[in-house]
Tab-separated table of C-alpha atoms (C1' of nucleotides) in Angstrom:
chain	number	residue	atom	x	y	z
A	1	MET	CA	-1.856	45.792	-2.658
A	2	SER	CA	1.373	45.359	-5.526
A	3	ASP	CA	0.778	45.400	-9.552
A	4	THR	CA	3.370	43.540	-10.932
A	5	ASP	CA	3.367	39.937	-11.822
A	6	PRO	CA	5.675	37.941	-8.971
A	7	ILE	CA	8.434	36.123	-9.943
A	8	ARG	CA	6.579	32.439	-11.226
A	9	THR	CA	9.984	30.043	-10.582
A	10	SER	CA	13.028	29.926	-8.740
A	11	PRO	CA	16.023	31.425	-10.155
A	12	VAL	CA	18.248	28.041	-9.503
A	13	SER	CA	16.790	24.816	-9.435
A	14	MET	CA	17.091	22.617	-6.072
A	15	GLU	CA	20.125	20.434	-7.611
A	16	ASN	CA	22.018	23.577	-8.147
A	17	CYS	CA	21.326	25.977	-5.038
A	18	GLY	CA	23.814	25.903	-2.364
A	19	ALA	CA	21.097	26.834	0.383
A	20	ALA	CA	19.138	23.891	-0.530
A	21	LEU	CA	21.704	21.620	-0.747
A	22	ALA	CA	22.653	23.104	3.244
A	23	MET	CA	19.349	22.014	4.462
A	24	THR	CA	20.072	18.137	3.527
A	25	VAL	CA	23.320	17.977	5.587
A	26	VAL	CA	21.678	20.639	8.572
A	27	PRO	CA	18.078	19.175	7.728
A	28	ASP	CA	16.749	19.488	11.517
A	29	ARG	CA	16.894	21.154	14.685
A	30	TRP	CA	18.953	19.082	17.166
A	31	THR	CA	21.532	19.211	13.832
A	32	TRP	CA	21.781	22.648	14.654
A	33	LEU	CA	21.938	22.638	17.851
A	34	ILE	CA	24.683	20.215	18.127
A	35	LEU	CA	26.652	22.906	15.836
A	36	ARG	CA	25.853	25.458	18.282
A	37	GLU	CA	27.159	23.002	21.035
A	38	LEU	CA	30.519	22.627	19.201
A	39	PHE	CA	30.957	26.094	18.108
A	40	TYR	CA	30.917	27.218	21.996
A	41	GLY	CA	33.379	24.541	22.484
A	42	VAL	CA	31.196	22.014	24.280
A	43	ALA	CA	32.888	19.204	23.096
A	44	ARG	CA	31.648	16.199	25.056
A	45	PHE	CA	28.996	13.415	24.396
A	46	ALA	CA	27.191	13.996	27.987
A	47	ASP	CA	27.892	17.670	28.449
A	48	ILE	CA	25.841	18.140	24.833
A	49	GLN	CA	23.030	15.744	26.120
A	50	ASP	CA	22.836	17.911	28.996
A	51	ASP	CA	22.949	21.171	27.554
A	52	ILE	CA	20.443	20.516	24.653
A	53	GLY	CA	18.639	17.666	26.497
A	54	ILE	CA	18.843	15.603	23.449
A	55	PRO	CA	18.215	12.183	23.846
A	56	LYS	CA	21.451	9.579	23.903
A	57	SER	CA	20.300	7.214	21.180
A	58	VAL	CA	19.466	10.497	18.924
A	59	LEU	CA	22.534	12.320	19.753
A	60	SER	CA	24.451	9.419	18.727
A	61	GLY	CA	23.033	9.301	15.563
A	62	ARG	CA	23.361	12.916	14.567
A	63	LEU	CA	27.241	12.982	15.700
A	64	ALA	CA	27.355	10.141	13.538
A	65	THR	CA	25.841	11.530	10.490
A	66	MET	CA	27.637	14.649	11.497
A	67	VAL	CA	30.462	12.899	10.643
A	68	ASP	CA	29.803	11.522	7.664
A	69	THR	CA	28.657	14.877	6.087
A	70	GLY	CA	31.937	16.251	7.331
A	71	LEU	CA	30.877	18.489	9.640
A	72	ILE	CA	32.375	17.432	12.710
A	73	GLN	CA	35.003	15.337	14.059
A	74	LYS	CA	36.322	12.989	16.819
A	75	GLU	CA	39.277	14.216	18.459
A	76	ALA	CA	40.993	12.229	21.636
A	77	TYR	CA	42.228	14.502	24.452
A	78	ARG	CA	43.188	14.101	28.009
A	79	ASP	CA	41.572	15.455	31.085
A	80	GLY	CA	42.688	15.171	34.562
A	81	THR	CA	42.781	11.773	35.152
A	82	ALA	CA	45.491	9.250	33.035
A	83	ARG	CA	42.481	8.201	31.230
A	84	THR	CA	41.836	9.263	27.414
A	85	ARG	CA	38.518	10.780	26.506
A	86	HIS	CA	37.308	12.358	23.341
A	87	GLY	CA	35.385	14.147	21.905
A	88	TYR	CA	33.860	16.139	18.844
A	89	VAL	CA	34.804	19.752	17.167
A	90	LEU	CA	34.162	21.025	13.884
A	91	THR	CA	36.260	20.597	11.045
A	92	GLN	CA	36.838	23.165	8.199
A	93	LYS	CA	33.565	22.627	6.958
A	94	GLY	CA	31.728	23.032	10.288
A	95	ARG	CA	33.731	25.732	10.980
A	96	ASP	CA	32.721	27.285	7.775
A	97	LEU	CA	28.710	27.208	8.813
A	98	VAL	CA	30.015	30.002	12.027
A	99	PRO	CA	28.672	32.382	10.357
A	100	VAL	CA	24.951	31.404	9.866
A	101	ILE	CA	25.289	30.561	13.312
A	102	VAL	CA	26.104	33.796	14.306
A	103	ALA	CA	23.789	35.285	11.534
A	104	LEU	CA	20.715	32.845	13.428
A	105	MET	CA	21.808	33.980	16.501
A	106	GLN	CA	21.462	37.808	16.288
A	107	TRP	CA	18.404	37.460	14.688
A	108	GLY	CA	17.061	35.375	17.760
A	109	ASP	CA	18.352	38.083	19.962
A	110	LYS	CA	16.756	40.751	17.736
A	111	HIS	CA	13.357	38.977	17.394
A	112	LEU	CA	12.736	36.235	19.687
A	113	LYS	CA	13.575	38.318	22.884
A	114	ASP	CA	13.943	41.900	23.847
A	115	GLY	CA	16.617	42.528	21.748
A	116	THR	CA	19.445	42.323	23.634
A	117	ALA	CA	22.105	39.706	22.913
A	118	THR	CA	23.304	37.023	26.186
A	119	LEU	CA	26.464	37.079	24.094
A	120	ASP	CA	28.855	39.495	22.993
A	121	LEU	CA	30.576	38.757	19.765
A	122	THR	CA	34.046	40.127	19.547
A	123	ASP	CA	37.394	40.151	17.225
A	124	ARG	CA	39.405	37.973	19.761
A	125	ARG	CA	42.269	39.932	18.510
A	126	THR	CA	41.250	43.670	18.700
A	127	GLY	CA	37.767	42.994	20.979
A	128	THR	CA	35.840	45.207	18.397
A	129	PRO	CA	32.410	44.113	18.236
A	130	VAL	CA	31.288	41.465	16.094
A	131	LYS	CA	27.957	40.910	13.504
A	132	ALA	CA	26.870	38.935	11.048
A	133	GLY	CA	26.003	40.469	7.414
A	134	LEU	CA	25.940	40.823	4.062
A	135	VAL	CA	29.169	42.615	3.579
A	136	LEU	CA	30.332	44.856	1.183
A	137	GLU	CA	33.945	46.461	1.496
A	138	GLY	CA	33.264	49.093	4.260
A	139	GLY	CA	30.191	47.902	6.134
A	140	ILE	CA	27.218	45.936	5.709
A	141	LEU	CA	24.831	45.775	3.048
A	142	PRO	CA	21.108	45.918	3.520
A	143	ALA	CA	19.100	43.089	2.478
A	144	ARG	CA	16.866	45.649	0.340
A	145	ARG	CA	20.145	46.208	-1.669
A	146	LEU	CA	20.750	43.235	-2.584
A	147	ALA	CA	20.479	41.619	-6.159
A	148	PHE	CA	20.897	38.524	-7.631
A	149	ALA	CA	21.623	37.162	-11.078
A	150	PRO	CA	22.027	33.908	-12.390
A	151	ALA	CA	26.350	33.485	-13.082
A	152	ALA	CA	27.765	33.848	-15.997
A	153	HIS	CA	28.998	30.707	-16.133
A	154	GLY	CA	26.707	28.020	-13.953
A	155	ASP	CA	24.136	26.575	-15.286
A	156	ASN	CA	20.893	26.895	-13.382
B	1	MET	CA	45.351	15.593	20.302
B	2	SER	CA	44.149	18.358	22.297
B	3	ASP	CA	45.518	18.197	26.072
B	4	THR	CA	43.420	21.040	27.196
B	5	ASP	CA	40.242	20.046	28.901
B	6	PRO	CA	36.854	20.931	26.587
B	7	ILE	CA	34.146	23.373	27.709
B	8	ARG	CA	31.702	21.786	29.790
B	9	THR	CA	28.757	23.732	29.249
B	10	SER	CA	27.482	26.372	27.118
B	11	PRO	CA	27.660	29.719	27.974
B	12	VAL	CA	24.391	30.352	26.949
B	13	SER	CA	21.397	28.171	28.167
B	14	MET	CA	18.739	27.241	25.105
B	15	GLU	CA	16.006	29.611	26.936
B	16	ASN	CA	18.457	32.799	26.207
B	17	CYS	CA	19.870	32.073	23.468
B	18	GLY	CA	18.582	33.300	19.882
B	19	ALA	CA	20.322	30.466	17.986
B	20	ALA	CA	18.240	28.371	19.884
B	21	LEU	CA	15.364	30.258	19.805
B	22	ALA	CA	15.702	30.546	15.926
B	23	MET	CA	15.501	27.035	15.365
B	24	THR	CA	11.854	26.961	16.708
B	25	VAL	CA	10.841	29.483	14.285
B	26	VAL	CA	12.720	27.455	11.146
B	27	PRO	CA	12.090	24.065	12.206
B	28	ASP	CA	12.869	22.219	9.625
B	29	ARG	CA	14.164	21.620	5.916
B	30	TRP	CA	10.926	23.098	4.328
B	31	THR	CA	10.269	26.172	6.276
B	32	TRP	CA	13.761	27.118	4.949
B	33	LEU	CA	12.997	26.358	1.384
B	34	ILE	CA	9.979	28.073	2.189
B	35	LEU	CA	11.995	31.443	2.760
B	36	ARG	CA	14.707	30.794	-0.103
B	37	GLU	CA	11.401	30.914	-2.448
B	38	LEU	CA	10.228	34.157	-0.807
B	39	PHE	CA	13.526	35.301	-1.147
B	40	TYR	CA	13.662	34.907	-4.997
B	41	GLY	CA	10.536	36.381	-4.950
B	42	VAL	CA	8.697	33.374	-5.598
B	43	ALA	CA	5.428	34.345	-4.207
B	44	ARG	CA	2.092	31.941	-5.717
B	45	PHE	CA	1.267	29.126	-3.724
B	46	ALA	CA	1.553	26.614	-6.989
B	47	ASP	CA	4.852	28.035	-7.690
B	48	ILE	CA	6.357	27.164	-4.227
B	49	GLN	CA	4.800	23.977	-4.346
B	50	ASP	CA	6.591	23.358	-7.971
B	51	ASP	CA	9.910	24.527	-7.028
B	52	ILE	CA	10.675	22.754	-3.745
B	53	GLY	CA	8.421	19.653	-4.485
B	54	ILE	CA	6.619	20.287	-1.283
B	55	PRO	CA	2.825	18.419	-0.867
B	56	LYS	CA	0.070	20.643	-0.909
B	57	SER	CA	-1.152	19.973	2.347
B	58	VAL	CA	2.525	20.578	3.911
B	59	LEU	CA	2.808	23.671	2.413
B	60	SER	CA	-0.343	25.086	3.700
B	61	GLY	CA	0.189	24.361	6.979
B	62	ARG	CA	3.863	25.711	6.973
B	63	LEU	CA	2.592	28.665	5.132
B	64	ALA	CA	0.138	29.269	7.731
B	65	THR	CA	2.398	29.163	10.774
B	66	MET	CA	4.888	31.342	9.518
B	67	VAL	CA	2.049	33.839	8.981
B	68	ASP	CA	1.506	32.824	12.258
B	69	THR	CA	5.323	33.809	13.944
B	70	GLY	CA	5.721	36.622	11.695
B	71	LEU	CA	7.971	35.426	8.771
B	72	ILE	CA	5.399	36.229	5.668
B	73	GLN	CA	2.234	37.759	5.167
B	74	LYS	CA	-0.245	37.175	2.489
B	75	GLU	CA	-0.656	40.328	-0.152
B	76	ALA	CA	-3.089	40.741	-2.662
B	77	TYR	CA	-2.047	41.669	-6.541
B	78	ARG	CA	-3.544	41.890	-10.207
B	79	ASP	CA	-2.039	39.316	-12.761
B	80	GLY	CA	-2.989	40.315	-16.039
B	81	THR	CA	-6.461	39.231	-15.509
B	82	ALA	CA	-9.001	40.631	-14.259
B	83	ARG	CA	-8.795	38.539	-11.159
B	84	THR	CA	-7.074	39.655	-7.748
B	85	ARG	CA	-4.890	37.462	-6.821
B	86	HIS	CA	-2.008	36.524	-4.137
B	87	GLY	CA	0.336	35.710	-2.932
B	88	TYR	CA	3.265	35.550	0.395
B	89	VAL	CA	5.973	38.184	0.941
B	90	LEU	CA	8.769	37.918	3.290
B	91	THR	CA	7.705	40.803	6.382
B	92	GLN	CA	10.034	42.448	7.760
B	93	LYS	CA	11.566	40.020	10.284
B	94	GLY	CA	11.203	37.756	7.442
B	95	ARG	CA	13.915	39.800	5.265
B	96	ASP	CA	16.063	40.113	8.490
B	97	LEU	CA	16.474	36.465	7.893
B	98	VAL	CA	17.711	36.891	4.707
B	99	PRO	CA	21.790	37.316	5.082
B	100	VAL	CA	21.593	33.587	6.948
B	101	ILE	CA	19.708	32.306	3.776
B	102	VAL	CA	22.153	34.113	1.835
B	103	ALA	CA	24.856	32.748	4.318
B	104	LEU	CA	23.524	29.145	3.692
B	105	MET	CA	24.022	29.640	-0.113
B	106	GLN	CA	27.571	30.191	-0.025
B	107	TRP	CA	28.290	27.781	2.368
B	108	GLY	CA	26.778	25.088	-0.025
B	109	ASP	CA	27.916	26.509	-3.143
B	110	LYS	CA	31.442	26.295	-1.869
B	111	HIS	CA	31.502	22.612	0.408
B	112	LEU	CA	28.630	20.895	-1.563
B	113	LYS	CA	29.599	22.010	-5.321
B	114	ASP	CA	32.208	22.100	-7.189
B	115	GLY	CA	32.607	25.398	-5.587
B	116	THR	CA	31.219	27.709	-8.004
B	117	ALA	CA	28.158	29.779	-7.178
B	118	THR	CA	24.865	29.574	-9.667
B	119	LEU	CA	24.075	33.043	-8.893
B	120	ASP	CA	26.011	36.068	-8.311
B	121	LEU	CA	25.150	38.230	-5.892
B	122	THR	CA	25.529	42.064	-5.693
B	123	ASP	CA	24.658	45.466	-4.562
B	124	ARG	CA	22.020	46.555	-6.675
B	125	ARG	CA	22.862	49.784	-6.840
B	126	THR	CA	26.674	49.457	-7.856
B	127	GLY	CA	26.569	46.101	-8.520
B	128	THR	CA	29.627	45.469	-6.231
B	129	PRO	CA	29.681	41.402	-5.607
B	130	VAL	CA	28.230	40.327	-2.068
B	131	LYS	CA	29.345	37.986	0.095
B	132	ALA	CA	27.735	36.996	3.853
B	133	GLY	CA	30.363	36.910	6.775
B	134	LEU	CA	31.101	37.831	10.043
B	135	VAL	CA	31.786	41.796	10.033
B	136	LEU	CA	34.060	44.378	11.948
B	137	GLU	CA	34.202	47.380	10.022
B	138	GLY	CA	36.509	47.315	6.489
B	139	GLY	CA	35.989	43.265	5.867
B	140	ILE	CA	35.365	40.320	6.907
B	141	LEU	CA	36.180	38.801	10.178
B	142	PRO	CA	37.383	34.930	10.312
B	143	ALA	CA	35.722	32.939	12.382
B	144	ARG	CA	38.909	31.948	13.813
B	145	ARG	CA	39.310	35.384	15.202
B	146	LEU	CA	35.766	35.177	16.632
B	147	ALA	CA	35.376	35.370	20.569
B	148	PHE	CA	32.792	35.663	23.080
B	149	ALA	CA	31.607	36.602	26.058
B	150	PRO	CA	28.584	37.058	28.496
B	151	ALA	CA	26.815	39.939	27.653
B	152	ALA	CA	27.381	42.617	30.670
B	153	HIS	CA	23.717	42.857	31.411
B	154	GLY	CA	21.869	39.495	30.237
B	155	ASP	CA	21.348	36.834	32.278
B	156	ASN	CA	22.459	33.681	30.579
C	1	DC	C1'	31.359	8.243	30.569
C	2	DA	C1'	30.184	6.756	25.334
C	3	DG	C1'	27.667	5.090	23.609
C	4	DT	C1'	24.466	1.148	20.987
C	5	DA	C1'	19.972	-1.950	21.867
C	6	DT	C1'	15.485	-2.477	21.813
C	7	DC	C1'	10.724	-1.047	21.571
C	8	DC	C1'	6.483	1.860	21.680
C	9	DG	C1'	3.924	6.287	20.508
C	10	DG	C1'	3.389	10.076	18.300
C	11	DT	C1'	3.856	12.619	14.400
C	12	DG	C1'	3.919	14.388	10.025
C	13	DC	C1'	4.756	13.061	5.736
C	14	DG	C1'	3.006	12.428	0.929
C	15	DA	C1'	-0.810	10.555	-1.471
C	16	DT	C1'	-5.353	11.109	-3.332
C	17	DA	C1'	-9.426	13.013	-3.829
C	18	DC	C1'	-12.715	16.865	-2.631
C	19	DT	C1'	-14.021	22.082	-2.451
C	20	DG	C1'	-14.427	27.406	-3.388
D	1	DC	C1'	-5.655	27.967	-8.528
D	2	DA	C1'	-5.525	27.737	-3.707
D	3	DG	C1'	-5.915	25.403	-0.802
D	4	DT	C1'	-9.102	22.130	2.561
D	5	DA	C1'	-9.793	16.663	3.746
D	6	DT	C1'	-8.860	12.252	4.692
D	7	DC	C1'	-5.084	8.530	5.381
D	8	DG	C1'	-2.113	5.103	5.902
D	9	DC	C1'	2.625	4.311	6.766
D	10	DA	C1'	7.372	4.988	7.953
D	11	DC	C1'	10.247	7.404	10.660
D	12	DC	C1'	11.670	9.908	14.573
D	13	DG	C1'	11.488	10.595	19.771
D	14	DG	C1'	12.100	9.622	24.094
D	15	DA	C1'	12.201	6.136	27.553
D	16	DT	C1'	14.457	2.160	29.410
D	17	DA	C1'	18.231	-0.974	29.407
D	18	DC	C1'	22.443	-2.580	28.738
D	19	DT	C1'	27.940	-3.484	26.964
D	20	DG	C1'	32.326	-1.873	27.018
DNA sequence: CAGTATCCGGTGCGATACTG
DNA sequence: CAGTATCGCACCGGATACTG
């Protein structure tokens, strides 16, 4: 039993909260799963469909809005044949979500599985293992040490 | 125009992917917004409702399943009055999602606003600014340097 | 292969009203 | 204050069929 009054209202309004805004751009499960596919480098419509089991019509719609919101873009490429095909790739804006995806993945590995990862994430340069987390120089900051205060300039 | 064949299938199946599993536990916008409130320390039913504008019945349902999935728990506390009230707090499992929330928030601040944060996140011990990201010792690893390979032990 | 079109059934959202 | 109950309607998911 705690004996202090809890906070009664969020320090940041919905319109000014990056997290809340982010939810409008990545609002549902399918969108996350598609991002995960593109993160893995799976680019083609039918391949994404097969991997995550999404109906074509839904995939079609999601891809369109993700292009609209600037998360992804269409890109042409050549496969073995003469025919030009095209797939989807993350934009920079989409790539900036990679830390979120990785954090989510590692959270799921820890709490929703036996704790073992199925994927080893490393620095492609040095091979050093990589983790997602809160960063200070020199290491990961535990969540409990995180403090927050309204920014000096912004209006909340 | 890229000229290499893209990856045709995800290196990790849906059942073994922590990210995909995580989406089953935090499947929608409301759940994320509730997590955000609890992250801020807003604990009471009506306060959460007011902040994020969720219908009571929906909030009721979400809180129940979040308790079920172990993200949050009910906690009694004393307010000014004699009456015992109760609110919701993150469990350890829920708190482990903080890096995801922070990463999301900073992504939203960067891409969905003018680029300025409304909240300054710092180490509560030292006051040093905090960021979410991919971590190697000594700093943040850019997403482009991230490599992945199936884990040695796991079945994918 | 990469979609669009159509349709139907269920979920679940959100409003309102009610209860301890 | 903290929910539960009820309910109509919209939207979404998924199946199927069709097109370039």
